[in-house]
PDB file of C-alpha atoms in Angstrom:
ATOM      1  CA  MET A 295       0.000   0.000   0.000  1.00 60.00           C
ATOM      2  CA  THR A 296       1.371   3.408  -0.969  1.00 65.00           C
ATOM      3  CA  LYS A 297       0.891   6.416   1.281  1.00 66.00           C
ATOM      4  CA  PRO A 298       1.391  10.159   0.803  1.00 70.00           C
ATOM      5  CA  ASP A 299       4.879  11.399   1.669  1.00 78.00           C
ATOM      6  CA  VAL A 300       3.407  14.150   3.880  1.00 84.00           C
ATOM      7  CA  LEU A 301       2.173  11.613   6.446  1.00 88.00           C
ATOM      8  CA  ASN A 302       4.079  10.981   9.666  1.00 92.00           C
ATOM      9  CA  THR A 303       4.242   7.184   9.780  1.00 90.00           C
ATOM     10  CA  ASP A 304       4.232   7.226  13.595  1.00 92.00           C
ATOM     11  CA  PHE A 305       0.526   8.044  13.487  1.00 94.00           C
ATOM     12  CA  ILE A 306      -0.614   5.547  10.855  1.00 94.00           C
ATOM     13  CA  LEU A 307      -2.990   2.981  12.387  1.00 96.00           C
ATOM     14  CA  ARG A 308      -1.907  -0.612  11.832  1.00 94.00           C
ATOM     15  CA  ASP A 309      -4.838  -2.796  12.939  1.00 96.00           C
ATOM     16  CA  GLU A 310      -8.503  -2.759  13.882  1.00 97.00           C
ATOM     17  CA  ALA A 311      -7.851  -3.067  17.606  1.00 96.00           C
ATOM     18  CA  GLU A 312      -5.745   0.102  17.561  1.00 96.00           C
ATOM     19  CA  LEU A 313      -8.477   1.884  15.614  1.00 97.00           C
ATOM     20  CA  ARG A 314     -11.295   0.860  17.943  1.00 96.00           C
ATOM     21  CA  GLN A 315      -9.434   2.168  20.970  1.00 96.00           C
ATOM     22  CA  LEU A 316     -10.036   5.666  19.583  1.00 97.00           C
ATOM     23  CA  PHE A 317     -13.822   5.322  19.473  1.00 97.00           C
ATOM     24  CA  ALA A 318     -16.693   4.461  21.767  1.00 96.00           C
ATOM     25  CA  PRO A 319     -18.139   0.956  21.395  1.00 95.00           C
ATOM     26  CA  THR A 320     -20.540   0.425  18.510  1.00 94.00           C
ATOM     27  CA  HIS A 321     -24.141   1.019  19.603  1.00 93.00           C
ATOM     28  CA  ASP A 322     -26.116  -2.198  19.872  1.00 95.00           C
ATOM     29  CA  ILE A 323     -28.812  -0.879  17.515  1.00 93.00           C
ATOM     30  CA  ALA A 324     -26.177  -0.112  14.835  1.00 92.00           C
ATOM     31  CA  ILE A 325     -25.277  -3.805  14.849  1.00 93.00           C
ATOM     32  CA  LYS A 326     -28.803  -5.210  15.086  1.00 94.00           C
ATOM     33  CA  LYS A 327     -30.152  -3.046  12.247  1.00 95.00           C
ATOM     34  CA  SER A 328     -28.070  -4.997   9.724  1.00 96.00           C
ATOM     35  CA  LEU A 329     -30.342  -7.473   7.908  1.00 97.00           C
ATOM     36  CA  ASN A 330     -29.560 -10.284   5.458  1.00 97.00           C
ATOM     37  CA  HIS A 331     -32.628  -9.614   3.314  1.00 98.00           C
ATOM     38  CA  LEU A 332     -34.774  -6.822   1.880  1.00 98.00           C
ATOM     39  CA  ASP A 333     -37.601  -6.098   4.315  1.00 98.00           C
ATOM     40  CA  LYS A 334     -40.602  -3.868   3.592  1.00 98.00           C
ATOM     41  CA  HIS A 335     -38.682  -0.709   4.553  1.00 98.00           C
ATOM     42  CA  ALA A 336     -35.712  -1.503   2.311  1.00 98.00           C
ATOM     43  CA  ARG A 337     -38.058  -2.307  -0.568  1.00 98.00           C
ATOM     44  CA  ALA A 338     -39.896   0.992  -0.119  1.00 98.00           C
ATOM     45  CA  PHE A 339     -36.614   2.910  -0.104  1.00 98.00           C
ATOM     46  CA  ILE A 340     -35.382   1.176  -3.271  1.00 98.00           C
ATOM     47  CA  GLU A 341     -38.686   1.841  -5.041  1.00 98.00           C
ATOM     48  CA  ARG A 342     -38.252   5.583  -4.386  1.00 98.00           C
ATOM     49  CA  SER A 343     -34.597   5.805  -5.345  1.00 98.00           C
ATOM     50  CA  PRO A 344     -33.601   7.234  -8.764  1.00 98.00           C
ATOM     51  CA  PHE A 345     -29.871   7.238  -8.003  1.00 98.00           C
ATOM     52  CA  ILE A 346     -27.318   4.810  -6.595  1.00 98.00           C
ATOM     53  CA  CYS A 347     -23.568   4.535  -6.233  1.00 98.00           C
ATOM     54  CA  ILE A 348     -22.021   1.130  -6.974  1.00 98.00           C
ATOM     55  CA  GLY A 349     -18.762   0.095  -5.328  1.00 98.00           C
ATOM     56  CA  THR A 350     -16.769  -2.750  -6.888  1.00 98.00           C
ATOM     57  CA  GLN A 351     -13.222  -4.095  -6.891  1.00 97.00           C
ATOM     58  CA  SER A 352     -11.023  -5.517  -9.622  1.00 96.00           C
ATOM     59  CA  SER A 353      -9.348  -8.908  -9.369  1.00 94.00           C
ATOM     60  CA  ASN A 354      -6.296  -7.272  -7.757  1.00 94.00           C
ATOM     61  CA  GLY A 355      -8.400  -5.307  -5.258  1.00 93.00           C
ATOM     62  CA  ALA A 356      -8.368  -1.898  -6.995  1.00 96.00           C
ATOM     63  CA  ALA A 357     -11.526  -0.080  -5.875  1.00 97.00           C
ATOM     64  CA  ASP A 358     -14.023   1.797  -8.036  1.00 98.00           C
ATOM     65  CA  VAL A 359     -17.279   3.676  -7.424  1.00 98.00           C
ATOM     66  CA  SER A 360     -19.709   4.387 -10.245  1.00 97.00           C
ATOM     67  CA  PRO A 361     -23.019   6.335 -10.315  1.00 97.00           C
ATOM     68  CA  ARG A 362     -26.230   4.964 -11.807  1.00 97.00           C
ATOM     69  CA  GLY A 363     -29.430   6.925 -12.335  1.00 97.00           C
ATOM     70  CA  ASP A 364     -32.853   6.309 -13.846  1.00 97.00           C
ATOM     71  CA  PRO A 365     -36.510   6.837 -12.925  1.00 96.00           C
ATOM     72  CA  PRO A 366     -37.351   5.924  -9.298  1.00 97.00           C
ATOM     73  CA  GLY A 367     -37.469   2.174  -8.793  1.00 95.00           C
ATOM     74  CA  PHE A 368     -35.147   1.388 -11.699  1.00 97.00           C
ATOM     75  CA  VAL A 369     -33.371  -1.104  -9.454  1.00 98.00           C
ATOM     76  CA  LYS A 370     -35.748  -4.061  -9.499  1.00 97.00           C
ATOM     77  CA  VAL A 371     -36.463  -6.082  -6.366  1.00 97.00           C
ATOM     78  CA  HIS A 372     -36.758  -9.623  -7.735  1.00 96.00           C
ATOM     79  CA  ASP A 373     -37.232 -11.168  -4.287  1.00 97.00           C
ATOM     80  CA  ASP A 374     -36.081 -10.475  -0.740  1.00 97.00           C
ATOM     81  CA  ARG A 375     -32.514 -11.567  -1.525  1.00 98.00           C
ATOM     82  CA  THR A 376     -32.115 -10.490  -5.179  1.00 98.00           C
ATOM     83  CA  LEU A 377     -31.769  -7.126  -6.966  1.00 98.00           C
ATOM     84  CA  LEU A 378     -31.482  -6.361 -10.684  1.00 98.00           C
ATOM     85  CA  ILE A 379     -29.819  -3.214 -12.065  1.00 98.00           C
ATOM     86  CA  PRO A 380     -30.159  -2.427 -15.796  1.00 98.00           C
ATOM     87  CA  ASP A 381     -27.000  -1.202 -17.506  1.00 97.00           C
ATOM     88  CA  ARG A 382     -27.807   1.881 -19.572  1.00 96.00           C
ATOM     89  CA  PRO A 383     -25.608   3.357 -22.350  1.00 94.00           C
ATOM     90  CA  GLY A 384     -22.445   5.028 -21.027  1.00 92.00           C
ATOM     91  CA  ASN A 385     -18.846   5.588 -22.034  1.00 92.00           C
ATOM     92  CA  ASN A 386     -18.183   1.864 -22.564  1.00 94.00           C
ATOM     93  CA  ARG A 387     -15.253   1.777 -20.141  1.00 96.00           C
ATOM     94  CA  LEU A 388     -17.202  -1.073 -18.501  1.00 97.00           C
ATOM     95  CA  ASP A 389     -15.249  -0.692 -15.245  1.00 97.00           C
ATOM     96  CA  THR A 390     -18.087  -1.881 -13.014  1.00 98.00           C
ATOM     97  CA  LEU A 391     -19.055  -4.800 -15.217  1.00 98.00           C
ATOM     98  CA  THR A 392     -15.524  -6.108 -15.731  1.00 98.00           C
ATOM     99  CA  ASN A 393     -14.813  -5.767 -12.013  1.00 98.00           C
ATOM    100  CA  ILE A 394     -17.893  -7.852 -11.199  1.00 98.00           C
ATOM    101  CA  MET A 395     -16.812 -10.552 -13.632  1.00 98.00           C
ATOM    102  CA  THR A 396     -13.502 -11.009 -11.789  1.00 97.00           C
ATOM    103  CA  ASN A 397     -14.531 -10.079  -8.229  1.00 97.00           C
ATOM    104  CA  GLY A 398     -18.224 -10.370  -7.473  1.00 97.00           C
ATOM    105  CA  HIS A 399     -18.251  -8.421  -4.200  1.00 97.00           C
ATOM    106  CA  ILE A 400     -20.393  -5.296  -4.512  1.00 98.00           C
ATOM    107  CA  GLY A 401     -21.694  -2.433  -2.377  1.00 98.00           C
ATOM    108  CA  LEU A 402     -24.648  -0.162  -3.170  1.00 98.00           C
ATOM    109  CA  LEU A 403     -25.696   3.184  -1.744  1.00 98.00           C
ATOM    110  CA  PHE A 404     -29.310   4.149  -2.516  1.00 98.00           C
ATOM    111  CA  ILE A 405     -30.153   7.869  -2.481  1.00 98.00           C
ATOM    112  CA  VAL A 406     -33.588   9.497  -2.571  1.00 98.00           C
ATOM    113  CA  PRO A 407     -33.812  13.237  -3.376  1.00 98.00           C
ATOM    114  CA  GLY A 408     -34.828  15.102  -0.248  1.00 97.00           C
ATOM    115  CA  PHE A 409     -33.964  12.206   2.088  1.00 98.00           C
ATOM    116  CA  ASP A 410     -30.975  12.691   4.376  1.00 98.00           C
ATOM    117  CA  ASP A 411     -30.778   9.004   5.258  1.00 98.00           C
ATOM    118  CA  THR A 412     -29.542   6.431   2.746  1.00 98.00           C
ATOM    119  CA  LEU A 413     -29.785   2.677   2.257  1.00 98.00           C
ATOM    120  CA  ARG A 414     -26.707   0.480   2.040  1.00 98.00           C
ATOM    121  CA  VAL A 415     -26.731  -2.962   0.437  1.00 98.00           C
ATOM    122  CA  ASN A 416     -23.785  -5.335   0.216  1.00 98.00           C
ATOM    123  CA  GLY A 417     -23.598  -8.653  -1.582  1.00 98.00           C
ATOM    124  CA  THR A 418     -22.235 -10.515  -4.570  1.00 98.00           C
ATOM    125  CA  ALA A 419     -23.055  -9.860  -8.206  1.00 98.00           C
ATOM    126  CA  VAL A 420     -22.971 -11.363 -11.674  1.00 98.00           C
ATOM    127  CA  VAL A 421     -23.553  -9.854 -15.119  1.00 98.00           C
ATOM    128  CA  THR A 422     -26.480 -11.352 -17.051  1.00 98.00           C
ATOM    129  CA  ARG A 423     -27.943 -10.916 -20.530  1.00 98.00           C
ATOM    130  CA  ASP A 424     -31.047 -13.038 -19.928  1.00 98.00           C
ATOM    131  CA  PRO A 425     -33.586 -11.675 -22.460  1.00 97.00           C
ATOM    132  CA  ASP A 426     -36.521 -12.440 -20.160  1.00 96.00           C
ATOM    133  CA  LEU A 427     -34.983 -10.099 -17.570  1.00 96.00           C
ATOM    134  CA  MET A 428     -33.846  -7.446 -20.054  1.00 97.00           C
ATOM    135  CA  VAL A 429     -37.359  -6.910 -21.411  1.00 96.00           C
ATOM    136  CA  GLN A 430     -38.606  -6.164 -17.887  1.00 94.00           C
ATOM    137  CA  MET A 431     -36.157  -3.243 -17.671  1.00 96.00           C
ATOM    138  CA  ALA A 432     -36.841  -1.640 -21.059  1.00 95.00           C
ATOM    139  CA  VAL A 433     -37.285   2.144 -21.289  1.00 93.00           C
ATOM    140  CA  ASN A 434     -38.672   3.838 -24.425  1.00 90.00           C
ATOM    141  CA  ASP A 435     -38.829   0.376 -26.028  1.00 90.00           C
ATOM    142  CA  ARG A 436     -35.058  -0.018 -25.601  1.00 94.00           C
ATOM    143  CA  THR A 437     -33.831  -2.965 -23.590  1.00 96.00           C
ATOM    144  CA  PRO A 438     -30.491  -2.922 -21.793  1.00 97.00           C
ATOM    145  CA  THR A 439     -27.731  -5.074 -23.244  1.00 97.00           C
ATOM    146  CA  VAL A 440     -26.911  -6.556 -19.841  1.00 98.00           C
ATOM    147  CA  ALA A 441     -27.921  -6.181 -16.209  1.00 98.00           C
ATOM    148  CA  ILE A 442     -26.269  -6.646 -12.828  1.00 98.00           C
ATOM    149  CA  ALA A 443     -27.891  -9.332 -10.674  1.00 98.00           C
ATOM    150  CA  ILE A 444     -27.085  -9.027  -6.979  1.00 98.00           C
ATOM    151  CA  SER A 445     -27.405 -11.633  -4.268  1.00 98.00           C
ATOM    152  CA  VAL A 446     -28.002  -9.644  -1.085  1.00 98.00           C
ATOM    153  CA  ASP A 447     -25.909 -10.384   2.006  1.00 98.00           C
ATOM    154  CA  GLU A 448     -26.364  -7.242   4.110  1.00 98.00           C
ATOM    155  CA  VAL A 449     -28.911  -4.406   4.203  1.00 98.00           C
ATOM    156  CA  PHE A 450     -29.128  -1.451   6.547  1.00 98.00           C
ATOM    157  CA  ILE A 451     -30.352   2.123   6.703  1.00 97.00           C
ATOM    158  CA  HIS A 452     -27.609   4.732   7.122  1.00 96.00           C
ATOM    159  CA  CYS A 453     -28.062   7.767   9.342  1.00 95.00           C
ATOM    160  CA  ALA A 454     -28.520  11.341   8.103  1.00 97.00           C
ATOM    161  CA  LYS A 455     -25.376  12.963   9.526  1.00 97.00           C
ATOM    162  CA  ALA A 456     -23.304  13.007   6.311  1.00 97.00           C
ATOM    163  CA  PHE A 457     -26.047  14.591   4.190  1.00 98.00           C
ATOM    164  CA  ARG A 458     -26.903  17.097   6.907  1.00 98.00           C
ATOM    165  CA  ARG A 459     -23.279  18.121   7.310  1.00 98.00           C
ATOM    166  CA  ALA A 460     -23.084  18.565   3.546  1.00 97.00           C
ATOM    167  CA  LYS A 461     -26.462  20.379   3.390  1.00 97.00           C
ATOM    168  CA  LEU A 462     -26.884  18.449   0.184  1.00 96.00           C
ATOM    169  CA  TRP A 463     -30.514  19.314  -0.467  1.00 97.00           C
ATOM    170  CA  SER A 464     -30.445  22.871   0.910  1.00 97.00           C
ATOM    171  CA  PRO A 465     -31.149  25.491  -1.795  1.00 96.00           C
ATOM    172  CA  ASP A 466     -28.651  27.790  -0.083  1.00 96.00           C
ATOM    173  CA  ALA A 467     -25.901  25.197  -0.549  1.00 96.00           C
ATOM    174  CA  GLN A 468     -26.395  24.729  -4.302  1.00 96.00           C
ATOM    175  CA  GLN A 469     -23.422  25.847  -6.372  1.00 97.00           C
ATOM    176  CA  ASP A 470     -23.386  27.432  -9.822  1.00 97.00           C
ATOM    177  CA  ARG A 471     -22.068  24.922 -12.397  1.00 95.00           C
ATOM    178  CA  GLY A 472     -21.084  27.877 -14.558  1.00 95.00           C
ATOM    179  CA  ASP A 473     -18.396  28.847 -12.055  1.00 97.00           C
ATOM    180  CA  VAL A 474     -16.146  26.038 -13.318  1.00 97.00           C
ATOM    181  CA  PRO A 475     -15.259  24.844 -16.841  1.00 97.00           C
ATOM    182  CA  SER A 476     -17.736  22.651 -18.704  1.00 96.00           C
ATOM    183  CA  LEU A 477     -17.339  18.879 -18.752  1.00 96.00           C
ATOM    184  CA  MET A 478     -16.134  18.965 -22.362  1.00 96.00           C
ATOM    185  CA  ASN A 479     -13.626  21.696 -21.526  1.00 97.00           C
ATOM    186  CA  ILE A 480     -12.235  19.679 -18.609  1.00 97.00           C
ATOM    187  CA  ILE A 481     -11.944  16.439 -20.592  1.00 96.00           C
ATOM    188  CA  LEU A 482     -10.208  18.170 -23.493  1.00 96.00           C
ATOM    189  CA  ASP A 483      -7.830  19.949 -21.092  1.00 96.00           C
ATOM    190  CA  GLN A 484      -6.940  16.560 -19.643  1.00 97.00           C
ATOM    191  CA  THR A 485      -6.489  14.865 -23.031  1.00 97.00           C
ATOM    192  CA  THR A 486      -5.967  16.513 -26.409  1.00 95.00           C
ATOM    193  CA  GLY A 487      -6.245  20.133 -25.277  1.00 95.00           C
ATOM    194  CA  ALA A 488      -9.284  22.412 -25.260  1.00 94.00           C
ATOM    195  CA  PRO A 489      -9.800  24.846 -28.152  1.00 94.00           C
ATOM    196  CA  LYS A 490      -8.966  28.481 -27.456  1.00 94.00           C
ATOM    197  CA  ASP A 491     -11.916  29.743 -29.497  1.00 94.00           C
ATOM    198  CA  PRO A 492     -14.931  30.175 -27.131  1.00 93.00           C
ATOM    199  CA  GLU A 493     -17.377  29.635 -29.999  1.00 95.00           C
ATOM    200  CA  GLN A 494     -15.741  26.341 -30.938  1.00 96.00           C
ATOM    201  CA  LEU A 495     -15.875  25.183 -27.332  1.00 95.00           C
ATOM    202  CA  ALA A 496     -19.523  26.247 -27.053  1.00 95.00           C
ATOM    203  CA  LYS A 497     -20.305  24.165 -30.161  1.00 96.00           C
ATOM    204  CA  LEU A 498     -18.654  21.131 -28.556  1.00 96.00           C
ATOM    205  CA  ASP A 499     -20.725  21.660 -25.407  1.00 96.00           C
ATOM    206  CA  GLN A 500     -23.899  21.829 -27.513  1.00 96.00           C
ATOM    207  CA  ASP A 501     -22.932  18.653 -29.366  1.00 96.00           C
ATOM    208  CA  LEU A 502     -22.459  16.852 -26.051  1.00 95.00           C
ATOM    209  CA  GLU A 503     -25.907  17.929 -24.864  1.00 95.00           C
ATOM    210  CA  ALA A 504     -27.391  16.669 -28.140  1.00 95.00           C
ATOM    211  CA  GLU A 505     -25.631  13.335 -27.653  1.00 93.00           C
ATOM    212  CA  TYR A 506     -27.057  13.079 -24.142  1.00 93.00           C
ATOM    213  CA  ARG A 507     -30.578  13.497 -25.511  1.00 92.00           C
ATOM    214  CA  GLN A 508     -30.067  10.888 -28.233  1.00 91.00           C
ATOM    215  CA  THR A 509     -28.238   8.197 -26.242  1.00 92.00           C
ATOM    216  CA  MET A 510     -29.820   8.184 -22.772  1.00 91.00           C
ATOM    217  CA  TYR A 511     -31.264   4.745 -23.511  1.00 91.00           C
TER     218      TYR A 511
END
């Protein structure tokens, strides 16, 4: 494991026992709330959620987190131990899918707009192209090419502290996207170089928005 050079190694924690000495014992409720299935409350949360973050790992343990968004309830509850996530068109890096195919461990964070609490689900996953499942997840008559099928091992509601500290849903905390370069500008800066002509860059931004509209599904 690499570590930043600025860190004083005398203060790096080496094991769980050393870590736990710094904190109060875990509250009994925080342990008991962890379920091994999707109860009625978890199902209701998932049905409301239009956005999730998916955590996976490659075969060598390299971590990755990827966002997924769709209309509320896009993650399908097949039964109390199984979830299905359609894979919509993206950049075709396929990081999440290839990770799952070599290391099936997966973590999900379900977010509902306006809710400060979140739902965490951990389990194991596979990638499927079963046509009977794909047709159930079609949008605008377009079926996904594949889906992620998750066998649930752990489910629990997560408290509101992080979202409240961030003031994530507060109108006063919203930032102006125009204060920073556009996505296209950033990507070009990081790759081939962004054009100096503002009109040319504006045209590229417009083309990206048009592509979004045409390739959402």
